[in-house]
Amino acid sequence: MKLLVFAACVLGTVGAYLVTRKIFLRYKYPLLNPVFLSTLVIIAALKASGVTLADYQPAKEVMTFLLGPATVALALPLYNNRGVLKKHSLPVFAGVVAGCLSTIAAVLIAGRVAGLARGVLLSLGPKSVTVPIAVEISRLAGGEPTLTAAFVVATGMIGSILGPMLLSGLKVNNPVARGLALGTVSHGQGTAVALLEGETAGAMGGVAMAIAAVFTALIAPYYLPLFLP
Amino acid sequence: MAMIEQFLKIAWQTALLWLVYRCGAYLVAVLHLALPGNVAGMLLMFALLASGIVKPVLIDAGAGFLLKHFAFFFIPISVGLMAFGPLMRQSGLTLLAILVVSAAVGVLVTGVSVQVLHGRSSR
């Protein structure tokens, strides 16, 4: 029975991905983001069939096993685009750093306006960086790591849908700028969308994700308290 | 035949990328770096490529396959949001609004500043 649920979870997830990927590549509309659509479909299917998140866990472990090597693989487009990086190192660094500082300030200020508790604010602070780092930053600052992980995933989804729309609306069509913006705000999920836009944008997403992770970890202990009650 | 060959190539190149990932994770643990293992592995792989120790052809099929389907890995992770149903029902809209505002600010600041600065440094 367990094996059957496991197989159904893997096949269902892979199937949802393949179908939504086809739909996205055909229409290229940000709201049709394959991660967003697949997640909706899978959650609905789990709810309808009574399969719990704990039952889905073994399938998740297996399916995310290659995320580590996939992130390492980002080194290749980065290497192929090293000329861009070398020539434009100032805009790249300045853009990512400015994006990190502003998105953290915005989330904390908006959170305070909404009257959120200090613990929730601390959990929101690192939401733009990749999960393993965000969770550590949150824990060290006194936030709630599980809550942070959820905020990171939600931000990944929001940025990868809203980001491309906003960038196109503002006529930001330079792939370097688009990749960096998506990677800075939405880490791996933003990078995934950038990769669908093209190799240069994808490589820049990977660069932004790495810089944002290191920079945010370094400044968090000093920067977050500035916006807290 | 060509398909099996391609599959084997992707498989062994993925194993190689996995090895570099484990090395990255190991370095982070030993040196107590403020980095996740996968990002350390990416920087290590970049160093290997830049120094010429690893030639791009040694990983291009595996890397191409993994990056083509990079989005896939975030689906099972996002399904985990299901656990936050009660919190979402209680204050989901407020949290959503906050996350949307801050994502928009970050995308705008990075996107516009890079496009402007990049345009300038290209000239």
GROMACS .gro file of C-alpha atoms in nm:
model
  352
    1MET     CA    1   0.000   0.000   0.000
    2LYS     CA    2   0.279   0.237   0.101
    3LEU     CA    3   0.463   0.153  -0.220
    4LEU     CA    4   0.149   0.222  -0.421
    5VAL     CA    5   0.104   0.567  -0.261
    6PHE     CA    6   0.472   0.640  -0.321
    7ALA     CA    7   0.449   0.542  -0.687
    8ALA     CA    8   0.127   0.743  -0.733
    9CYS     CA    9   0.289   1.052  -0.573
   10VAL     CA   10   0.597   1.031  -0.797
   11LEU     CA   11   0.405   0.959  -1.117
   12GLY     CA   12   0.144   1.226  -1.036
   13THR     CA   13   0.410   1.490  -0.969
   14VAL     CA   14   0.615   1.407  -1.278
   15GLY     CA   15   0.298   1.395  -1.489
   16ALA     CA   16   0.172   1.729  -1.356
   17TYR     CA   17   0.513   1.881  -1.429
   18LEU     CA   18   0.535   1.751  -1.786
   19VAL     CA   19   0.183   1.872  -1.872
   20THR     CA   20   0.215   2.217  -1.708
   21ARG     CA   21   0.561   2.264  -1.862
   22LYS     CA   22   0.411   2.205  -2.208
   23ILE     CA   23   0.131   2.452  -2.133
   24PHE     CA   24   0.378   2.716  -2.008
   25LEU     CA   25   0.617   2.679  -2.302
   26ARG     CA   26   0.327   2.710  -2.541
   27TYR     CA   27   0.165   3.023  -2.395
   28LYS     CA   28   0.462   3.173  -2.201
   29TYR     CA   29   0.221   3.348  -1.966
   30PRO     CA   30   0.368   3.400  -1.613
   31LEU     CA   31   0.049   3.288  -1.431
   32LEU     CA   32   0.082   2.952  -1.605
   33ASN     CA   33   0.407   2.895  -1.414
   34PRO     CA   34   0.456   2.515  -1.405
   35VAL     CA   35   0.555   2.507  -1.037
   36PHE     CA   36   0.246   2.707  -0.939
   37LEU     CA   37   0.001   2.506  -1.152
   38SER     CA   38   0.148   2.167  -1.059
   39THR     CA   39   0.147   2.254  -0.688
   40LEU     CA   40  -0.222   2.353  -0.704
   41VAL     CA   41  -0.313   2.033  -0.888
   42ILE     CA   42  -0.113   1.809  -0.653
   43ILE     CA   43  -0.244   1.970  -0.333
   44ALA     CA   44  -0.599   1.935  -0.466
   45ALA     CA   45  -0.534   1.569  -0.556
   46LEU     CA   46  -0.384   1.495  -0.213
   47LYS     CA   47  -0.678   1.660  -0.036
   48ALA     CA   48  -0.931   1.475  -0.253
   49SER     CA   49  -0.769   1.134  -0.204
   50GLY     CA   50  -0.694   1.179   0.167
   51VAL     CA   51  -0.319   1.133   0.121
   52THR     CA   52  -0.137   1.337   0.386
   53LEU     CA   53   0.181   1.542   0.356
   54ALA     CA   54   0.357   1.274   0.566
   55ASP     CA   55   0.257   1.013   0.305
   56TYR     CA   56   0.395   1.240   0.030
   57GLN     CA   57   0.727   1.290   0.213
   58PRO     CA   58   0.914   0.978   0.084
   59ALA     CA   59   0.826   1.072  -0.276
   60LYS     CA   60   0.947   1.427  -0.210
   61GLU     CA   61   1.281   1.299  -0.073
   62VAL     CA   62   1.342   1.096  -0.389
   63MET     CA   63   1.230   1.368  -0.631
   64THR     CA   64   1.441   1.645  -0.473
   65PHE     CA   65   1.751   1.424  -0.449
   66LEU     CA   66   1.899   1.584  -0.762
   67LEU     CA   67   1.840   1.947  -0.657
   68GLY     CA   68   2.194   1.959  -0.513
   69PRO     CA   69   2.368   1.848  -0.834
   70ALA     CA   70   2.128   2.064  -1.038
   71THR     CA   71   2.240   2.372  -0.843
   72VAL     CA   72   2.602   2.271  -0.903
   73ALA     CA   73   2.514   2.247  -1.275
   74LEU     CA   74   2.439   2.623  -1.272
   75ALA     CA   75   2.817   2.667  -1.276
   76LEU     CA   76   2.817   2.576  -1.647
   77PRO     CA   77   2.594   2.862  -1.778
   78LEU     CA   78   2.777   3.084  -1.530
   79TYR     CA   79   3.108   2.977  -1.685
   80ASN     CA   80   2.971   3.029  -2.037
   81ASN     CA   81   2.864   3.380  -1.935
   82ARG     CA   82   3.180   3.466  -1.741
   83GLY     CA   83   3.254   3.743  -1.992
   84VAL     CA   84   2.933   3.924  -1.894
   85LEU     CA   85   3.018   3.881  -1.528
   86LYS     CA   86   3.370   4.014  -1.569
   87LYS     CA   87   3.270   4.309  -1.783
   88HIS     CA   88   2.970   4.412  -1.574
   89SER     CA   89   3.077   4.309  -1.225
   90LEU     CA   90   2.976   4.646  -1.077
   91PRO     CA   91   2.612   4.651  -1.199
   92VAL     CA   92   2.578   4.285  -1.108
   93PHE     CA   93   2.695   4.327  -0.749
   94ALA     CA   94   2.529   4.665  -0.696
   95GLY     CA   95   2.198   4.541  -0.838
   96VAL     CA   96   2.184   4.226  -0.625
   97VAL     CA   97   2.291   4.406  -0.305
   98ALA     CA   98   2.035   4.684  -0.362
   99GLY     CA   99   1.766   4.424  -0.431
  100CYS     CA  100   1.846   4.231  -0.111
  101LEU     CA  101   1.846   4.543   0.107
  102SER     CA  102   1.523   4.680  -0.041
  103THR     CA  103   1.322   4.358  -0.040
  104ILE     CA  104   1.413   4.293   0.327
  105ALA     CA  105   1.329   4.652   0.424
  106ALA     CA  106   0.998   4.630   0.235
  107VAL     CA  107   0.888   4.304   0.397
  108LEU     CA  108   0.971   4.425   0.748
  109ILE     CA  109   0.813   4.768   0.707
  110ALA     CA  110   0.498   4.622   0.550
  111GLY     CA  111   0.490   4.357   0.824
  112ARG     CA  112   0.509   4.621   1.095
  113VAL     CA  113   0.236   4.826   0.932
  114ALA     CA  114   0.021   4.510   0.933
  115GLY     CA  115   0.095   4.469   1.303
  116LEU     CA  116   0.272   4.131   1.285
  117ALA     CA  117   0.443   3.991   1.594
  118ARG     CA  118   0.822   4.019   1.628
  119GLY     CA  119   0.870   3.643   1.582
  120VAL     CA  120   0.681   3.648   1.251
  121LEU     CA  121   0.878   3.954   1.133
  122LEU     CA  122   1.208   3.778   1.209
  123SER     CA  123   1.084   3.474   1.017
  124LEU     CA  124   0.995   3.696   0.719
  125GLY     CA  125   1.332   3.877   0.704
  126PRO     CA  126   1.536   3.614   0.513
  127LYS     CA  127   1.248   3.497   0.287
  128SER     CA  128   1.423   3.587  -0.039
  129VAL     CA  129   1.723   3.356  -0.002
  130THR     CA  130   1.751   2.986  -0.068
  131VAL     CA  131   1.588   2.759   0.197
  132PRO     CA  132   1.895   2.614   0.374
  133ILE     CA  133   2.043   2.961   0.434
  134ALA     CA  134   1.713   3.133   0.514
  135VAL     CA  135   1.634   2.875   0.781
  136GLU     CA  136   1.973   2.929   0.947
  137ILE     CA  137   1.941   3.308   0.940
  138SER     CA  138   1.592   3.284   1.090
  139ARG     CA  139   1.704   3.047   1.365
  140LEU     CA  140   2.001   3.266   1.461
  141ALA     CA  141   1.788   3.581   1.465
  142GLY     CA  142   1.519   3.423   1.685
  143GLY     CA  143   1.258   3.352   1.417
  144GLU     CA  144   1.065   3.034   1.347
  145PRO     CA  145   1.255   2.820   1.089
  146THR     CA  146   0.950   2.622   0.965
  147LEU     CA  147   0.759   2.943   0.908
  148THR     CA  148   1.060   3.089   0.726
  149ALA     CA  149   1.077   2.783   0.499
  150ALA     CA  150   0.711   2.838   0.406
  151PHE     CA  151   0.773   3.211   0.340
  152VAL     CA  152   1.073   3.126   0.122
  153VAL     CA  153   0.868   2.887  -0.091
  154ALA     CA  154   0.577   3.133  -0.114
  155THR     CA  155   0.815   3.414  -0.215
  156GLY     CA  156   0.971   3.185  -0.475
  157MET     CA  157   0.630   3.129  -0.626
  158ILE     CA  158   0.518   3.494  -0.605
  159GLY     CA  159   0.841   3.631  -0.752
  160SER     CA  160   0.850   3.380  -1.035
  161ILE     CA  161   0.496   3.473  -1.141
  162LEU     CA  162   0.488   3.845  -1.061
  163GLY     CA  163   0.855   3.914  -1.144
  164PRO     CA  164   0.843   3.848  -1.520
  165MET     CA  165   0.515   4.044  -1.550
  166LEU     CA  166   0.657   4.342  -1.362
  167LEU     CA  167   0.986   4.336  -1.554
  168SER     CA  168   0.805   4.321  -1.889
  169GLY     CA  169   0.568   4.599  -1.780
  170LEU     CA  170   0.868   4.819  -1.694
  171LYS     CA  171   1.035   4.728  -2.026
  172VAL     CA  172   1.327   4.564  -1.848
  173ASN     CA  173   1.416   4.334  -2.136
  174ASN     CA  174   1.788   4.292  -2.079
  175PRO     CA  175   1.836   3.920  -1.990
  176VAL     CA  176   2.114   4.007  -1.744
  177ALA     CA  177   1.882   4.242  -1.552
  178ARG     CA  178   1.588   3.997  -1.566
  179GLY     CA  179   1.793   3.699  -1.445
  180LEU     CA  180   1.950   3.896  -1.161
  181ALA     CA  181   1.615   4.038  -1.044
  182LEU     CA  182   1.448   3.695  -1.045
  183GLY     CA  183   1.739   3.522  -0.868
  184THR     CA  184   1.775   3.798  -0.605
  185VAL     CA  185   1.409   3.794  -0.501
  186SER     CA  186   1.306   3.436  -0.570
  187HIS     CA  187   1.626   3.227  -0.533
  188GLY     CA  188   1.606   2.887  -0.711
  189GLN     CA  189   1.246   2.923  -0.822
  190GLY     CA  190   1.323   3.259  -0.983
  191THR     CA  191   1.631   3.102  -1.143
  192ALA     CA  192   1.412   2.822  -1.281
  193VAL     CA  193   1.193   3.078  -1.459
  194ALA     CA  194   1.501   3.269  -1.577
  195LEU     CA  195   1.635   2.942  -1.724
  196LEU     CA  196   1.310   2.904  -1.918
  197GLU     CA  197   1.370   3.255  -2.060
  198GLY     CA  198   1.721   3.168  -2.178
  199GLU     CA  199   2.074   3.067  -2.086
  200THR     CA  200   2.208   3.415  -1.999
  201ALA     CA  201   1.909   3.500  -1.778
  202GLY     CA  202   1.939   3.157  -1.613
  203ALA     CA  203   2.311   3.200  -1.544
  204MET     CA  204   2.246   3.543  -1.390
  205GLY     CA  205   1.971   3.393  -1.174
  206GLY     CA  206   2.227   3.150  -1.034
  207VAL     CA  207   2.477   3.431  -0.971
  208ALA     CA  208   2.215   3.646  -0.798
  209MET     CA  209   2.099   3.355  -0.584
  210ALA     CA  210   2.455   3.290  -0.464
  211ILE     CA  211   2.540   3.656  -0.395
  212ALA     CA  212   2.205   3.717  -0.223
  213ALA     CA  213   2.251   3.412   0.001
  214VAL     CA  214   2.599   3.510   0.117
  215PHE     CA  215   2.524   3.882   0.148
  216THR     CA  216   2.197   3.833   0.340
  217ALA     CA  217   2.362   3.588   0.581
  218LEU     CA  218   2.639   3.840   0.649
  219ILE     CA  219   2.420   4.147   0.708
  220ALA     CA  220   2.112   3.991   0.873
  221PRO     CA  221   2.232   4.020   1.236
  222TYR     CA  222   2.288   4.396   1.190
  223TYR     CA  223   2.028   4.484   0.928
  224LEU     CA  224   1.711   4.310   1.053
  225PRO     CA  225   1.705   4.483   1.396
  226LEU     CA  226   1.697   4.825   1.225
  227PHE     CA  227   1.337   4.759   1.120
  228LEU     CA  228   1.214   4.584   1.434
  229PRO     CA  229   1.021   4.735   1.726
  230MET     CA  230   2.135   0.294  -2.944
  231ALA     CA  231   2.210   0.666  -2.956
  232MET     CA  232   1.938   0.719  -2.697
  233ILE     CA  233   2.093   0.470  -2.453
  234GLU     CA  234   2.432   0.631  -2.505
  235GLN     CA  235   2.286   0.974  -2.431
  236PHE     CA  236   2.109   0.841  -2.121
  237LEU     CA  237   2.431   0.687  -1.986
  238LYS     CA  238   2.619   1.009  -2.056
  239ILE     CA  239   2.361   1.213  -1.864
  240ALA     CA  240   2.365   0.959  -1.580
  241TRP     CA  241   2.738   0.954  -1.527
  242GLN     CA  242   2.776   1.331  -1.570
  243THR     CA  243   2.498   1.378  -1.311
  244ALA     CA  244   2.693   1.148  -1.078
  245LEU     CA  245   2.997   1.371  -1.129
  246LEU     CA  246   2.790   1.683  -1.046
  247TRP     CA  247   2.659   1.503  -0.738
  248LEU     CA  248   3.016   1.433  -0.630
  249VAL     CA  249   3.107   1.802  -0.659
  250TYR     CA  250   2.789   1.884  -0.462
  251ARG     CA  251   2.898   1.647  -0.182
  252CYS     CA  252   3.245   1.807  -0.182
  253GLY     CA  253   3.079   2.149  -0.148
  254ALA     CA  254   2.867   2.025   0.142
  255TYR     CA  255   3.176   1.874   0.303
  256LEU     CA  256   3.377   2.197   0.271
  257VAL     CA  257   3.091   2.395   0.427
  258ALA     CA  258   3.074   2.154   0.722
  259VAL     CA  259   3.449   2.145   0.780
  260LEU     CA  260   3.515   2.518   0.734
  261HIS     CA  261   3.189   2.630   0.904
  262LEU     CA  262   3.101   2.852   0.608
  263ALA     CA  263   2.782   3.063   0.603
  264LEU     CA  264   2.673   2.893   0.279
  265PRO     CA  265   2.443   2.607   0.182
  266GLY     CA  266   2.629   2.305   0.043
  267ASN     CA  267   2.470   2.338  -0.302
  268VAL     CA  268   2.585   2.700  -0.348
  269ALA     CA  269   2.935   2.605  -0.227
  270GLY     CA  270   2.930   2.318  -0.478
  271MET     CA  271   2.830   2.557  -0.755
  272LEU     CA  272   3.122   2.791  -0.671
  273LEU     CA  273   3.358   2.492  -0.654
  274MET     CA  274   3.237   2.369  -0.994
  275PHE     CA  275   3.286   2.718  -1.136
  276ALA     CA  276   3.643   2.722  -1.001
  277LEU     CA  277   3.708   2.380  -1.160
  278LEU     CA  278   3.581   2.507  -1.496
  279ALA     CA  279   3.759   2.844  -1.477
  280SER     CA  280   4.091   2.680  -1.388
  281GLY     CA  281   4.058   2.435  -1.678
  282ILE     CA  282   4.070   2.128  -1.450
  283VAL     CA  283   3.722   2.027  -1.572
  284LYS     CA  284   3.637   2.083  -1.938
  285PRO     CA  285   3.276   2.189  -2.014
  286VAL     CA  286   3.222   1.878  -2.235
  287LEU     CA  287   3.271   1.663  -1.927
  288ILE     CA  288   2.946   1.789  -1.769
  289ASP     CA  289   2.743   1.957  -2.046
  290ALA     CA  290   2.492   1.675  -2.113
  291GLY     CA  291   2.415   1.617  -1.743
  292ALA     CA  292   2.407   1.988  -1.660
  293GLY     CA  293   2.188   2.062  -1.963
  294PHE     CA  294   1.936   1.797  -1.858
  295LEU     CA  295   1.921   1.906  -1.492
  296LEU     CA  296   1.889   2.276  -1.580
  297LYS     CA  297   1.622   2.211  -1.843
  298HIS     CA  298   1.410   2.059  -1.565
  299PHE     CA  299   1.531   2.282  -1.280
  300ALA     CA  300   1.174   2.397  -1.207
  301PHE     CA  301   1.063   2.039  -1.141
  302PHE     CA  302   1.249   2.017  -0.809
  303PHE     CA  303   1.046   2.303  -0.663
  304ILE     CA  304   0.713   2.130  -0.712
  305PRO     CA  305   0.747   1.869  -0.433
  306ILE     CA  306   0.895   2.141  -0.210
  307SER     CA  307   0.601   2.377  -0.276
  308VAL     CA  308   0.350   2.102  -0.198
  309GLY     CA  309   0.478   2.140   0.161
  310LEU     CA  310   0.287   2.472   0.178
  311MET     CA  311  -0.017   2.250   0.237
  312ALA     CA  312   0.087   2.223   0.604
  313PHE     CA  313   0.023   2.594   0.649
  314GLY     CA  314  -0.347   2.583   0.566
  315PRO     CA  315  -0.465   2.700   0.913
  316LEU     CA  316  -0.221   2.994   0.917
  317MET     CA  317  -0.324   3.086   0.562
  318ARG     CA  318  -0.694   3.085   0.651
  319GLN     CA  319  -0.622   3.306   0.952
  320SER     CA  320  -0.386   3.566   0.806
  321GLY     CA  321  -0.308   3.442   0.457
  322LEU     CA  322  -0.423   3.754   0.274
  323THR     CA  323  -0.215   3.987   0.493
  324LEU     CA  324   0.094   3.769   0.453
  325LEU     CA  325   0.033   3.737   0.079
  326ALA     CA  326   0.004   4.115   0.043
  327ILE     CA  327   0.328   4.166   0.239
  328LEU     CA  328   0.517   3.910   0.032
  329VAL     CA  329   0.382   4.053  -0.295
  330VAL     CA  330   0.486   4.408  -0.200
  331SER     CA  331   0.837   4.308  -0.097
  332ALA     CA  332   0.889   4.083  -0.403
  333ALA     CA  333   0.775   4.368  -0.629
  334VAL     CA  334   1.013   4.613  -0.459
  335GLY     CA  335   1.311   4.376  -0.489
  336VAL     CA  336   1.243   4.286  -0.854
  337LEU     CA  337   1.196   4.651  -0.941
  338VAL     CA  338   1.511   4.773  -0.765
  339THR     CA  339   1.740   4.501  -0.905
  340GLY     CA  340   1.584   4.488  -1.251
  341VAL     CA  341   1.582   4.862  -1.314
  342SER     CA  342   1.920   4.937  -1.153
  343VAL     CA  343   2.096   4.661  -1.346
  344GLN     CA  344   1.931   4.758  -1.674
  345VAL     CA  345   2.036   5.123  -1.628
  346LEU     CA  346   2.390   5.051  -1.499
  347HIS     CA  347   2.443   4.769  -1.750
  348GLY     CA  348   2.334   4.992  -2.037
  349ARG     CA  349   2.581   5.252  -1.920
  350SER     CA  350   2.875   5.014  -1.880
  351SER     CA  351   2.807   4.861  -2.224
  352ARG     CA  352   2.847   5.193  -2.395
   0.00000   0.00000   0.00000
